[in-house]
């Protein structure tokens, strides 16, 4: 079975890959391949691919390795969804899952804190509104009392001239009564 994959070349810590069509059973560094269809330099991101030859070999039934498939999708040679190439050991996967769970728990705690804070803010706002209502009603009561006091004063003022007139009349009557005696 044929496979389109990378063939590593280059020096130590300076990889350079040839994209080749080779037998699936051949070792990756053997150098035995059917056809060279391009190259990829990950350090400079330089890439050259013979699109028509890739499509030709694909029609013939050659499978594409995951990393090469991702490169072809990125360059627009084939369409599809990228494949997750990185594989993790069992320990690493467990660690990552534990970290995810911790982060989810932290998020939930933050959400609950936010909701608690929002509830507290709402409660304080309601209390403030009630206090404002009470203070308004107290203010209104005080205003009503003042108005009543003012009305009472005005009524006294109105009564006061009448009383004065009455007193004056009484004094006149008393004076007239006293005069005949003298």
Short mmCIF file of N, CA and C in Angstrom, two decimals:
data_model
loop_
_atom_site.label_atom_id
_atom_site.label_comp_id
_atom_site.label_asym_id
_atom_site.label_seq_id
_atom_site.Cartn_x
_atom_site.Cartn_y
_atom_site.Cartn_z
N UNK A 1 0.85 -1.17 0.00
CA UNK A 1 0.00 0.00 0.00
C UNK A 1 0.90 1.24 0.00
N UNK A 2 0.52 2.21 -0.81
CA UNK A 2 1.31 3.44 -0.90
C UNK A 2 0.84 4.49 0.10
N UNK A 3 1.79 5.31 0.50
CA UNK A 3 1.50 6.35 1.47
C UNK A 3 2.28 7.61 1.11
N UNK A 4 1.63 8.78 1.24
CA UNK A 4 2.31 10.05 1.03
C UNK A 4 2.68 10.56 2.41
N UNK A 5 4.00 10.72 2.65
CA UNK A 5 4.46 11.13 3.98
C UNK A 5 5.74 11.93 3.90
N UNK A 6 6.20 12.39 5.07
CA UNK A 6 7.45 13.14 5.14
C UNK A 6 8.64 12.18 5.18
N UNK A 7 9.73 12.61 4.55
CA UNK A 7 11.01 11.92 4.65
C UNK A 7 11.99 12.94 5.21
N UNK A 8 12.48 12.70 6.44
CA UNK A 8 13.30 13.70 7.11
C UNK A 8 14.70 13.75 6.52
N UNK A 9 15.14 14.94 6.29
CA UNK A 9 16.49 15.23 5.83
C UNK A 9 17.00 16.42 6.64
N UNK A 10 18.22 16.81 6.45
CA UNK A 10 18.78 17.95 7.15
C UNK A 10 19.68 17.53 8.28
N UNK A 11 20.23 18.53 8.93
CA UNK A 11 21.15 18.27 10.03
C UNK A 11 20.42 18.15 11.36
N UNK A 12 21.22 17.94 12.38
CA UNK A 12 20.68 17.85 13.73
C UNK A 12 20.07 19.20 14.12
N UNK A 13 18.83 19.17 14.62
CA UNK A 13 18.05 20.34 15.03
C UNK A 13 17.79 21.33 13.88
N UNK A 14 17.97 20.87 12.65
CA UNK A 14 17.62 21.67 11.48
C UNK A 14 16.90 20.77 10.47
N UNK A 15 15.65 20.42 10.80
CA UNK A 15 14.95 19.46 9.94
C UNK A 15 14.53 20.08 8.61
N UNK A 16 14.49 19.21 7.62
CA UNK A 16 14.03 19.56 6.29
C UNK A 16 13.34 18.31 5.78
N UNK A 17 12.12 18.46 5.33
CA UNK A 17 11.35 17.27 4.95
C UNK A 17 11.07 17.25 3.46
N UNK A 18 11.21 16.05 2.88
CA UNK A 18 10.76 15.82 1.51
C UNK A 18 9.40 15.13 1.62
N UNK A 19 8.48 15.51 0.75
CA UNK A 19 7.17 14.85 0.73
C UNK A 19 7.26 13.80 -0.37
N UNK A 20 7.14 12.53 0.03
CA UNK A 20 7.36 11.44 -0.91
C UNK A 20 6.20 10.46 -0.91
N UNK A 21 6.09 9.72 -2.02
CA UNK A 21 5.15 8.61 -2.12
C UNK A 21 6.01 7.36 -1.96
N UNK A 22 5.68 6.59 -0.92
CA UNK A 22 6.49 5.41 -0.63
C UNK A 22 5.60 4.27 -0.16
N UNK A 23 6.19 3.08 -0.11
CA UNK A 23 5.48 1.93 0.40
C UNK A 23 5.29 2.12 1.92
N UNK A 24 4.13 1.75 2.42
CA UNK A 24 3.80 1.96 3.83
C UNK A 24 4.78 1.23 4.74
N UNK A 25 5.31 0.10 4.29
CA UNK A 25 6.18 -0.71 5.12
C UNK A 25 7.63 -0.23 5.12
N UNK A 26 8.01 0.64 4.22
CA UNK A 26 9.38 1.16 4.20
C UNK A 26 9.62 2.04 5.44
N UNK A 27 10.81 1.95 6.02
CA UNK A 27 11.09 2.82 7.16
C UNK A 27 11.14 4.29 6.73
N UNK A 28 10.79 5.20 7.64
CA UNK A 28 10.69 6.61 7.26
C UNK A 28 12.01 7.23 6.79
N UNK A 29 13.13 6.73 7.26
CA UNK A 29 14.41 7.35 6.87
C UNK A 29 15.20 6.50 5.88
N UNK A 30 14.55 5.55 5.26
CA UNK A 30 15.28 4.62 4.39
C UNK A 30 15.79 5.27 3.12
N UNK A 31 15.04 6.24 2.60
CA UNK A 31 15.46 6.87 1.35
C UNK A 31 14.86 6.19 0.13
N UNK A 32 14.16 5.07 0.34
CA UNK A 32 13.53 4.39 -0.79
C UNK A 32 12.11 4.91 -0.93
N UNK A 33 11.83 5.49 -2.07
CA UNK A 33 10.49 6.01 -2.31
C UNK A 33 10.18 5.90 -3.79
N UNK A 34 8.88 6.00 -4.12
CA UNK A 34 8.43 5.87 -5.49
C UNK A 34 8.59 7.20 -6.22
N UNK A 35 8.13 8.29 -5.59
CA UNK A 35 8.22 9.61 -6.24
C UNK A 35 8.32 10.70 -5.18
N UNK A 36 9.08 11.73 -5.51
CA UNK A 36 9.20 12.92 -4.66
C UNK A 36 8.17 13.94 -5.17
N UNK A 37 7.20 14.34 -4.30
CA UNK A 37 6.15 15.26 -4.74
C UNK A 37 6.26 16.64 -4.11
N UNK A 38 7.34 16.91 -3.36
CA UNK A 38 7.51 18.24 -2.80
C UNK A 38 8.45 18.26 -1.62
N UNK A 39 8.56 19.43 -0.98
CA UNK A 39 9.38 19.55 0.22
C UNK A 39 8.75 20.57 1.17
N UNK A 40 9.20 20.51 2.44
CA UNK A 40 8.71 21.43 3.47
C UNK A 40 9.84 21.72 4.44
N UNK A 41 10.12 23.00 4.66
CA UNK A 41 11.11 23.41 5.64
C UNK A 41 10.38 24.10 6.79
N UNK A 42 10.26 23.45 7.95
CA UNK A 42 9.51 24.02 9.06
C UNK A 42 10.17 25.25 9.69
N UNK A 43 11.48 25.40 9.49
CA UNK A 43 12.16 26.55 10.08
C UNK A 43 11.85 27.84 9.33
N UNK A 44 11.81 27.78 8.01
CA UNK A 44 11.53 28.97 7.20
C UNK A 44 10.09 28.98 6.68
N UNK A 45 9.35 27.91 6.97
CA UNK A 45 7.97 27.74 6.51
C UNK A 45 7.89 27.70 4.97
N UNK A 46 8.99 27.39 4.34
CA UNK A 46 9.03 27.28 2.88
C UNK A 46 8.45 25.92 2.49
N UNK A 47 7.62 25.94 1.46
CA UNK A 47 6.94 24.71 1.06
C UNK A 47 6.71 24.74 -0.45
N UNK A 48 6.98 23.61 -1.10
CA UNK A 48 6.69 23.48 -2.52
C UNK A 48 6.10 22.09 -2.75
N UNK A 49 4.91 22.06 -3.35
CA UNK A 49 4.21 20.80 -3.53
C UNK A 49 3.73 20.71 -4.97
N UNK A 50 3.90 19.54 -5.59
CA UNK A 50 3.39 19.29 -6.94
C UNK A 50 1.95 18.78 -6.80
N UNK A 51 1.04 19.72 -6.96
CA UNK A 51 -0.37 19.44 -6.68
C UNK A 51 -0.93 18.34 -7.58
N UNK A 52 -0.64 18.42 -8.87
CA UNK A 52 -1.21 17.44 -9.79
C UNK A 52 -0.69 16.03 -9.51
N UNK A 53 0.59 15.90 -9.08
CA UNK A 53 1.14 14.58 -8.77
C UNK A 53 0.52 14.03 -7.47
N UNK A 54 0.27 14.92 -6.51
CA UNK A 54 -0.36 14.49 -5.26
C UNK A 54 -1.76 13.96 -5.55
N UNK A 55 -2.53 14.71 -6.35
CA UNK A 55 -3.88 14.28 -6.69
C UNK A 55 -3.86 12.98 -7.50
N UNK A 56 -2.84 12.83 -8.40
CA UNK A 56 -2.69 11.60 -9.19
C UNK A 56 -2.50 10.39 -8.28
N UNK A 57 -1.58 10.49 -7.31
CA UNK A 57 -1.30 9.37 -6.43
C UNK A 57 -2.47 9.12 -5.47
N UNK A 58 -3.18 10.16 -5.13
CA UNK A 58 -4.34 9.99 -4.26
C UNK A 58 -5.43 9.20 -5.00
N UNK A 59 -5.60 9.51 -6.30
CA UNK A 59 -6.57 8.76 -7.11
C UNK A 59 -6.17 7.30 -7.24
N UNK A 60 -4.89 7.03 -7.24
CA UNK A 60 -4.39 5.66 -7.36
C UNK A 60 -4.57 4.88 -6.05
N UNK A 61 -4.94 5.59 -4.96
CA UNK A 61 -5.21 4.90 -3.70
C UNK A 61 -4.17 5.13 -2.62
N UNK A 62 -3.26 6.04 -2.85
CA UNK A 62 -2.24 6.31 -1.83
C UNK A 62 -2.89 7.04 -0.65
N UNK A 63 -2.58 6.60 0.54
CA UNK A 63 -3.09 7.25 1.74
C UNK A 63 -2.14 8.39 2.12
N UNK A 64 -2.68 9.36 2.83
CA UNK A 64 -1.88 10.52 3.23
C UNK A 64 -1.70 10.47 4.74
N UNK A 65 -0.46 10.66 5.21
CA UNK A 65 -0.23 10.69 6.67
C UNK A 65 -0.92 11.92 7.26
N UNK A 66 -1.17 11.88 8.56
CA UNK A 66 -1.93 12.95 9.21
C UNK A 66 -1.23 14.30 9.11
N UNK A 67 0.07 14.34 9.36
CA UNK A 67 0.78 15.63 9.32
C UNK A 67 0.82 16.19 7.91
N UNK A 68 1.02 15.31 6.92
CA UNK A 68 1.04 15.78 5.53
C UNK A 68 -0.35 16.23 5.12
N UNK A 69 -1.38 15.53 5.59
CA UNK A 69 -2.76 15.92 5.29
C UNK A 69 -3.04 17.32 5.83
N UNK A 70 -2.60 17.57 7.07
CA UNK A 70 -2.79 18.90 7.66
C UNK A 70 -2.07 19.98 6.84
N UNK A 71 -0.87 19.66 6.35
CA UNK A 71 -0.12 20.60 5.51
C UNK A 71 -0.87 20.86 4.20
N UNK A 72 -1.38 19.80 3.59
CA UNK A 72 -2.12 19.96 2.33
C UNK A 72 -3.39 20.79 2.53
N UNK A 73 -4.08 20.57 3.64
CA UNK A 73 -5.29 21.36 3.94
C UNK A 73 -4.91 22.82 4.13
N UNK A 74 -3.81 23.05 4.83
CA UNK A 74 -3.35 24.42 5.09
C UNK A 74 -3.00 25.14 3.79
N UNK A 75 -2.38 24.41 2.87
CA UNK A 75 -1.97 25.01 1.59
C UNK A 75 -3.10 25.02 0.55
N UNK A 76 -4.21 24.37 0.85
CA UNK A 76 -5.36 24.40 -0.05
C UNK A 76 -5.33 23.37 -1.15
N UNK A 77 -4.50 22.37 -1.03
CA UNK A 77 -4.42 21.32 -2.05
C UNK A 77 -5.60 20.37 -1.94
N UNK A 78 -5.96 20.02 -0.72
CA UNK A 78 -7.15 19.22 -0.50
C UNK A 78 -8.03 19.95 0.50
N UNK A 79 -9.31 19.56 0.52
CA UNK A 79 -10.25 20.17 1.45
C UNK A 79 -10.60 19.17 2.54
N UNK A 80 -10.92 19.68 3.68
CA UNK A 80 -11.32 18.81 4.79
C UNK A 80 -10.97 19.47 6.10
N UNK A 81 -11.12 18.66 7.14
CA UNK A 81 -10.85 19.13 8.49
C UNK A 81 -9.49 18.61 8.93
N UNK A 82 -8.73 19.46 9.63
CA UNK A 82 -7.42 19.03 10.10
C UNK A 82 -7.56 17.93 11.14
N UNK A 83 -6.56 17.05 11.18
CA UNK A 83 -6.54 15.92 12.09
C UNK A 83 -5.64 16.26 13.27
N UNK A 84 -6.04 15.87 14.47
CA UNK A 84 -5.22 16.08 15.64
C UNK A 84 -4.08 15.08 15.61
N UNK A 85 -2.86 15.56 15.41
CA UNK A 85 -1.71 14.69 15.22
C UNK A 85 -1.03 14.36 16.53
N UNK A 86 -1.05 15.27 17.46
CA UNK A 86 -0.33 15.09 18.71
C UNK A 86 -1.03 14.03 19.56
N UNK A 87 -0.26 13.06 20.01
CA UNK A 87 -0.82 12.05 20.90
C UNK A 87 -0.12 12.18 22.25
N UNK A 88 -0.90 12.00 23.32
CA UNK A 88 -0.37 12.14 24.66
C UNK A 88 -0.33 10.79 25.35
N UNK A 89 0.61 10.64 26.26
CA UNK A 89 0.68 9.41 27.04
C UNK A 89 -0.51 9.37 28.01
N UNK A 90 -0.73 8.22 28.57
CA UNK A 90 -1.87 8.04 29.46
C UNK A 90 -1.75 8.96 30.67
N UNK A 91 -0.54 9.08 31.23
CA UNK A 91 -0.32 9.95 32.37
C UNK A 91 -0.62 11.40 32.02
N UNK A 92 -0.13 11.81 30.87
CA UNK A 92 -0.31 13.20 30.44
C UNK A 92 -1.80 13.50 30.22
N UNK A 93 -2.52 12.55 29.59
CA UNK A 93 -3.95 12.74 29.38
C UNK A 93 -4.70 12.88 30.70
N UNK A 94 -4.35 12.02 31.68
CA UNK A 94 -4.99 12.10 33.00
C UNK A 94 -4.71 13.44 33.67
N UNK A 95 -3.47 13.90 33.54
CA UNK A 95 -3.10 15.19 34.11
C UNK A 95 -3.89 16.32 33.46
N UNK A 96 -4.01 16.28 32.14
CA UNK A 96 -4.75 17.31 31.42
C UNK A 96 -6.22 17.29 31.81
N UNK A 97 -6.80 16.11 31.95
CA UNK A 97 -8.20 16.00 32.36
C UNK A 97 -8.39 16.56 33.77
N UNK A 98 -7.44 16.26 34.66
CA UNK A 98 -7.52 16.78 36.02
C UNK A 98 -7.45 18.31 36.00
N UNK A 99 -6.57 18.87 35.18
CA UNK A 99 -6.46 20.33 35.06
C UNK A 99 -7.76 20.92 34.53
N UNK A 100 -8.36 20.25 33.55
CA UNK A 100 -9.64 20.73 33.00
C UNK A 100 -10.71 20.74 34.08
N UNK A 101 -10.77 19.66 34.85
CA UNK A 101 -11.77 19.58 35.91
C UNK A 101 -11.56 20.68 36.94
N UNK A 102 -10.29 20.93 37.30
CA UNK A 102 -9.99 21.99 38.26
C UNK A 102 -10.41 23.35 37.72
N UNK A 103 -10.11 23.58 36.45
CA UNK A 103 -10.47 24.87 35.85
C UNK A 103 -12.00 25.02 35.78
N UNK A 104 -12.71 23.92 35.49
CA UNK A 104 -14.17 23.97 35.47
C UNK A 104 -14.72 24.28 36.85
N UNK A 105 -14.14 23.65 37.88
CA UNK A 105 -14.58 23.88 39.25
C UNK A 105 -14.33 25.35 39.62
N UNK A 106 -13.15 25.87 39.24
CA UNK A 106 -12.84 27.27 39.52
C UNK A 106 -13.82 28.20 38.82
N UNK A 107 -14.13 27.89 37.57
CA UNK A 107 -15.10 28.71 36.84
C UNK A 107 -16.46 28.70 37.53
N UNK A 108 -16.90 27.51 37.95
CA UNK A 108 -18.18 27.42 38.64
C UNK A 108 -18.16 28.22 39.93
N UNK A 109 -17.04 28.13 40.66
CA UNK A 109 -16.91 28.90 41.90
C UNK A 109 -16.98 30.40 41.62
N UNK A 110 -16.30 30.83 40.57
CA UNK A 110 -16.33 32.25 40.19
C UNK A 110 -17.75 32.66 39.82
N UNK A 111 -18.44 31.80 39.08
CA UNK A 111 -19.82 32.10 38.69
C UNK A 111 -20.72 32.21 39.93
N UNK A 112 -20.52 31.27 40.86
CA UNK A 112 -21.34 31.33 42.07
C UNK A 112 -21.01 32.57 42.88
N UNK A 113 -19.72 32.94 42.93
CA UNK A 113 -19.34 34.17 43.62
C UNK A 113 -19.99 35.37 42.97
N UNK A 114 -19.95 35.39 41.62
CA UNK A 114 -20.56 36.49 40.89
C UNK A 114 -22.06 36.55 41.16
N UNK A 115 -22.71 35.37 41.15
CA UNK A 115 -24.15 35.37 41.40
C UNK A 115 -24.44 35.79 42.83
N UNK A 116 -23.60 35.37 43.78
CA UNK A 116 -23.78 35.79 45.17
C UNK A 116 -23.60 37.30 45.28
N UNK A 117 -22.56 37.81 44.60
CA UNK A 117 -22.32 39.24 44.64
C UNK A 117 -23.49 39.99 44.01
N UNK A 118 -23.99 39.47 42.90
CA UNK A 118 -25.14 40.10 42.25
C UNK A 118 -26.35 40.09 43.18
N UNK A 119 -26.57 38.97 43.86
CA UNK A 119 -27.69 38.88 44.80
C UNK A 119 -27.51 39.89 45.93
N UNK A 120 -26.27 39.97 46.44
CA UNK A 120 -26.01 40.93 47.51
C UNK A 120 -26.27 42.35 47.05
N UNK A 121 -25.83 42.64 45.83
CA UNK A 121 -26.04 43.99 45.28
C UNK A 121 -27.54 44.26 45.14
N UNK A 122 -28.28 43.28 44.64
CA UNK A 122 -29.73 43.44 44.49
C UNK A 122 -30.39 43.64 45.85
N UNK A 123 -29.97 42.84 46.84
CA UNK A 123 -30.56 42.97 48.16
C UNK A 123 -30.27 44.34 48.76
N UNK A 124 -29.03 44.80 48.62
CA UNK A 124 -28.70 46.12 49.16
C UNK A 124 -29.47 47.20 48.43
N UNK A 125 -29.65 47.02 47.13
CA UNK A 125 -30.44 47.99 46.37
C UNK A 125 -31.89 48.00 46.86
N UNK A 126 -32.44 46.82 47.11
CA UNK A 126 -33.82 46.75 47.60
C UNK A 126 -33.93 47.39 48.99
N UNK A 127 -32.95 47.10 49.84
CA UNK A 127 -32.95 47.68 51.18
C UNK A 127 -32.86 49.20 51.09
N UNK A 128 -31.99 49.68 50.20
CA UNK A 128 -31.85 51.12 50.02
C UNK A 128 -33.16 51.72 49.53
N UNK A 129 -33.83 51.03 48.60
CA UNK A 129 -35.11 51.53 48.10
C UNK A 129 -36.14 51.61 49.23
N UNK A 130 -36.18 50.54 50.05
CA UNK A 130 -37.12 50.54 51.17
C UNK A 130 -36.79 51.66 52.15
N UNK A 131 -35.49 51.85 52.40
CA UNK A 131 -35.08 52.91 53.32
C UNK A 131 -35.47 54.27 52.75
N UNK A 132 -35.29 54.43 51.43
CA UNK A 132 -35.70 55.68 50.79
C UNK A 132 -37.20 55.89 50.92
N UNK A 133 -37.95 54.81 50.72
CA UNK A 133 -39.41 54.91 50.85
C UNK A 133 -39.78 55.31 52.26
N UNK A 134 -39.12 54.65 53.24
CA UNK A 134 -39.41 54.97 54.64
C UNK A 134 -39.02 56.41 54.95
N UNK A 135 -37.84 56.81 54.48
CA UNK A 135 -37.42 58.18 54.76
C UNK A 135 -38.35 59.17 54.05
N UNK A 136 -38.80 58.81 52.86
CA UNK A 136 -39.75 59.68 52.16
C UNK A 136 -41.05 59.78 52.94
N UNK A 137 -41.52 58.62 53.43
CA UNK A 137 -42.77 58.64 54.19
C UNK A 137 -42.57 59.42 55.49
N UNK A 138 -41.40 59.27 56.12
CA UNK A 138 -41.12 60.04 57.33
C UNK A 138 -41.06 61.53 57.00
N UNK A 139 -40.41 61.85 55.89
CA UNK A 139 -40.34 63.25 55.47
C UNK A 139 -41.74 63.80 55.20
N UNK A 140 -42.55 62.96 54.54
CA UNK A 140 -43.92 63.39 54.26
C UNK A 140 -44.69 63.58 55.56
N UNK A 141 -44.47 62.67 56.53
CA UNK A 141 -45.13 62.81 57.83
C UNK A 141 -44.69 64.11 58.51
N UNK A 142 -43.39 64.37 58.45
CA UNK A 142 -42.87 65.59 59.07
C UNK A 142 -43.46 66.81 58.37
N UNK A 143 -43.51 66.76 57.03
CA UNK A 143 -44.10 67.87 56.28
C UNK A 143 -45.57 68.07 56.68
N UNK A 144 -46.30 66.96 56.78
CA UNK A 144 -47.72 67.05 57.16
C UNK A 144 -47.87 67.65 58.55
N UNK A 145 -46.99 67.23 59.48
CA UNK A 145 -47.04 67.79 60.83
C UNK A 145 -46.76 69.29 60.82
N UNK A 146 -45.76 69.68 60.03
CA UNK A 146 -45.43 71.11 59.93
C UNK A 146 -46.61 71.89 59.35
N UNK A 147 -47.19 71.30 58.30
CA UNK A 147 -48.34 71.96 57.68
C UNK A 147 -49.49 72.09 58.69
N UNK A 148 -49.72 71.04 59.46
CA UNK A 148 -50.77 71.09 60.47
C UNK A 148 -50.47 72.16 61.52
N UNK A 149 -49.19 72.22 61.92
CA UNK A 149 -48.80 73.23 62.91
C UNK A 149 -49.01 74.64 62.35
N UNK A 150 -48.61 74.81 61.08
CA UNK A 150 -48.78 76.12 60.44
C UNK A 150 -50.27 76.47 60.35
N UNK A 151 -51.08 75.47 59.97
CA UNK A 151 -52.53 75.72 59.90
C UNK A 151 -53.08 76.08 61.27
N UNK A 152 -52.56 75.40 62.29
CA UNK A 152 -53.02 75.69 63.65
C UNK A 152 -52.61 77.11 64.05
N UNK A 153 -51.39 77.50 63.70
CA UNK A 153 -50.94 78.85 64.01
C UNK A 153 -51.80 79.88 63.29
N UNK A 154 -52.05 79.61 62.02
CA UNK A 154 -52.88 80.53 61.24
C UNK A 154 -54.29 80.61 61.85
N UNK A 155 -54.79 79.47 62.25
CA UNK A 155 -56.13 79.46 62.87
C UNK A 155 -56.11 80.26 64.17
N UNK A 156 -55.03 80.14 64.95
CA UNK A 156 -54.90 80.91 66.18
C UNK A 156 -54.83 82.39 65.88
N UNK A 157 -54.07 82.71 64.80
CA UNK A 157 -53.97 84.12 64.42
C UNK A 157 -55.34 84.67 64.04
N UNK A 158 -56.07 83.85 63.32
CA UNK A 158 -57.41 84.29 62.93
C UNK A 158 -58.32 84.39 64.16
N UNK A 159 -58.15 83.45 65.06
CA UNK A 159 -58.95 83.47 66.28
C UNK A 159 -58.53 84.62 67.19
N UNK A 160 -57.25 84.90 67.17
CA UNK A 160 -56.73 85.95 68.05
C UNK A 160 -57.41 87.29 67.82
N UNK A 161 -57.57 87.79 66.58
CA UNK A 161 -58.27 89.05 66.41
C UNK A 161 -59.72 88.97 66.88
N UNK A 162 -60.36 87.84 66.65
CA UNK A 162 -61.74 87.68 67.09
C UNK A 162 -61.81 87.74 68.61
N UNK A 163 -60.85 87.06 69.25
CA UNK A 163 -60.83 87.07 70.71
C UNK A 163 -60.56 88.48 71.23
N UNK A 164 -59.66 89.17 70.52
CA UNK A 164 -59.37 90.53 70.94
C UNK A 164 -60.63 91.38 70.85
N UNK A 165 -61.33 91.19 69.75
CA UNK A 165 -62.57 91.95 69.59
C UNK A 165 -63.55 91.60 70.70
N UNK A 166 -63.64 90.32 71.01
CA UNK A 166 -64.53 89.89 72.08
C UNK A 166 -64.10 90.49 73.42
N UNK A 167 -62.80 90.45 73.64
CA UNK A 167 -62.28 91.00 74.89
C UNK A 167 -62.55 92.50 74.95
N UNK A 168 -62.34 93.16 73.83
CA UNK A 168 -62.59 94.60 73.80
C UNK A 168 -64.07 94.88 74.10
N UNK A 169 -64.90 94.08 73.49
CA UNK A 169 -66.33 94.26 73.74
C UNK A 169 -66.65 94.02 75.22
N UNK A 170 -66.07 93.00 75.77
CA UNK A 170 -66.30 92.71 77.18
C UNK A 170 -65.81 93.84 78.06
N UNK A 171 -64.63 94.35 77.69
CA UNK A 171 -64.09 95.45 78.49
C UNK A 171 -64.96 96.68 78.38
N UNK A 172 -65.49 96.93 77.20
CA UNK A 172 -66.38 98.08 77.02
C UNK A 172 -67.63 97.89 77.86
N UNK A 173 -68.15 96.69 77.83
CA UNK A 173 -69.35 96.41 78.62
C UNK A 173 -69.05 96.58 80.10
N UNK A 174 -67.93 96.10 80.50
CA UNK A 174 -67.54 96.24 81.89
C UNK A 174 -67.35 97.71 82.26
N UNK A 175 -66.77 98.43 81.32
CA UNK A 175 -66.55 99.86 81.58
C UNK A 175 -67.87 100.58 81.71
N UNK A 176 -68.80 100.26 80.87
CA UNK A 176 -70.10 100.92 80.95
C UNK A 176 -70.82 100.55 82.24
N UNK A 177 -70.64 99.37 82.66
CA UNK A 177 -71.29 98.94 83.88
C UNK A 177 -70.64 99.67 85.07
N UNK A 178 -69.39 99.87 85.06
CA UNK A 178 -68.71 100.48 86.16
C UNK A 178 -69.00 101.99 86.21
N UNK A 179 -69.20 102.57 85.07
CA UNK A 179 -69.44 104.01 85.05
C UNK A 179 -70.72 104.41 85.82
N UNK A 180 -71.80 103.73 85.66
CA UNK A 180 -72.96 104.17 86.40
C UNK A 180 -72.75 104.12 87.90
N UNK A 181 -71.97 103.29 88.38
CA UNK A 181 -71.75 103.19 89.80
C UNK A 181 -70.96 104.39 90.29
N UNK A 182 -70.12 104.84 89.51
CA UNK A 182 -69.34 105.97 89.98
C UNK A 182 -70.03 107.24 89.89
#
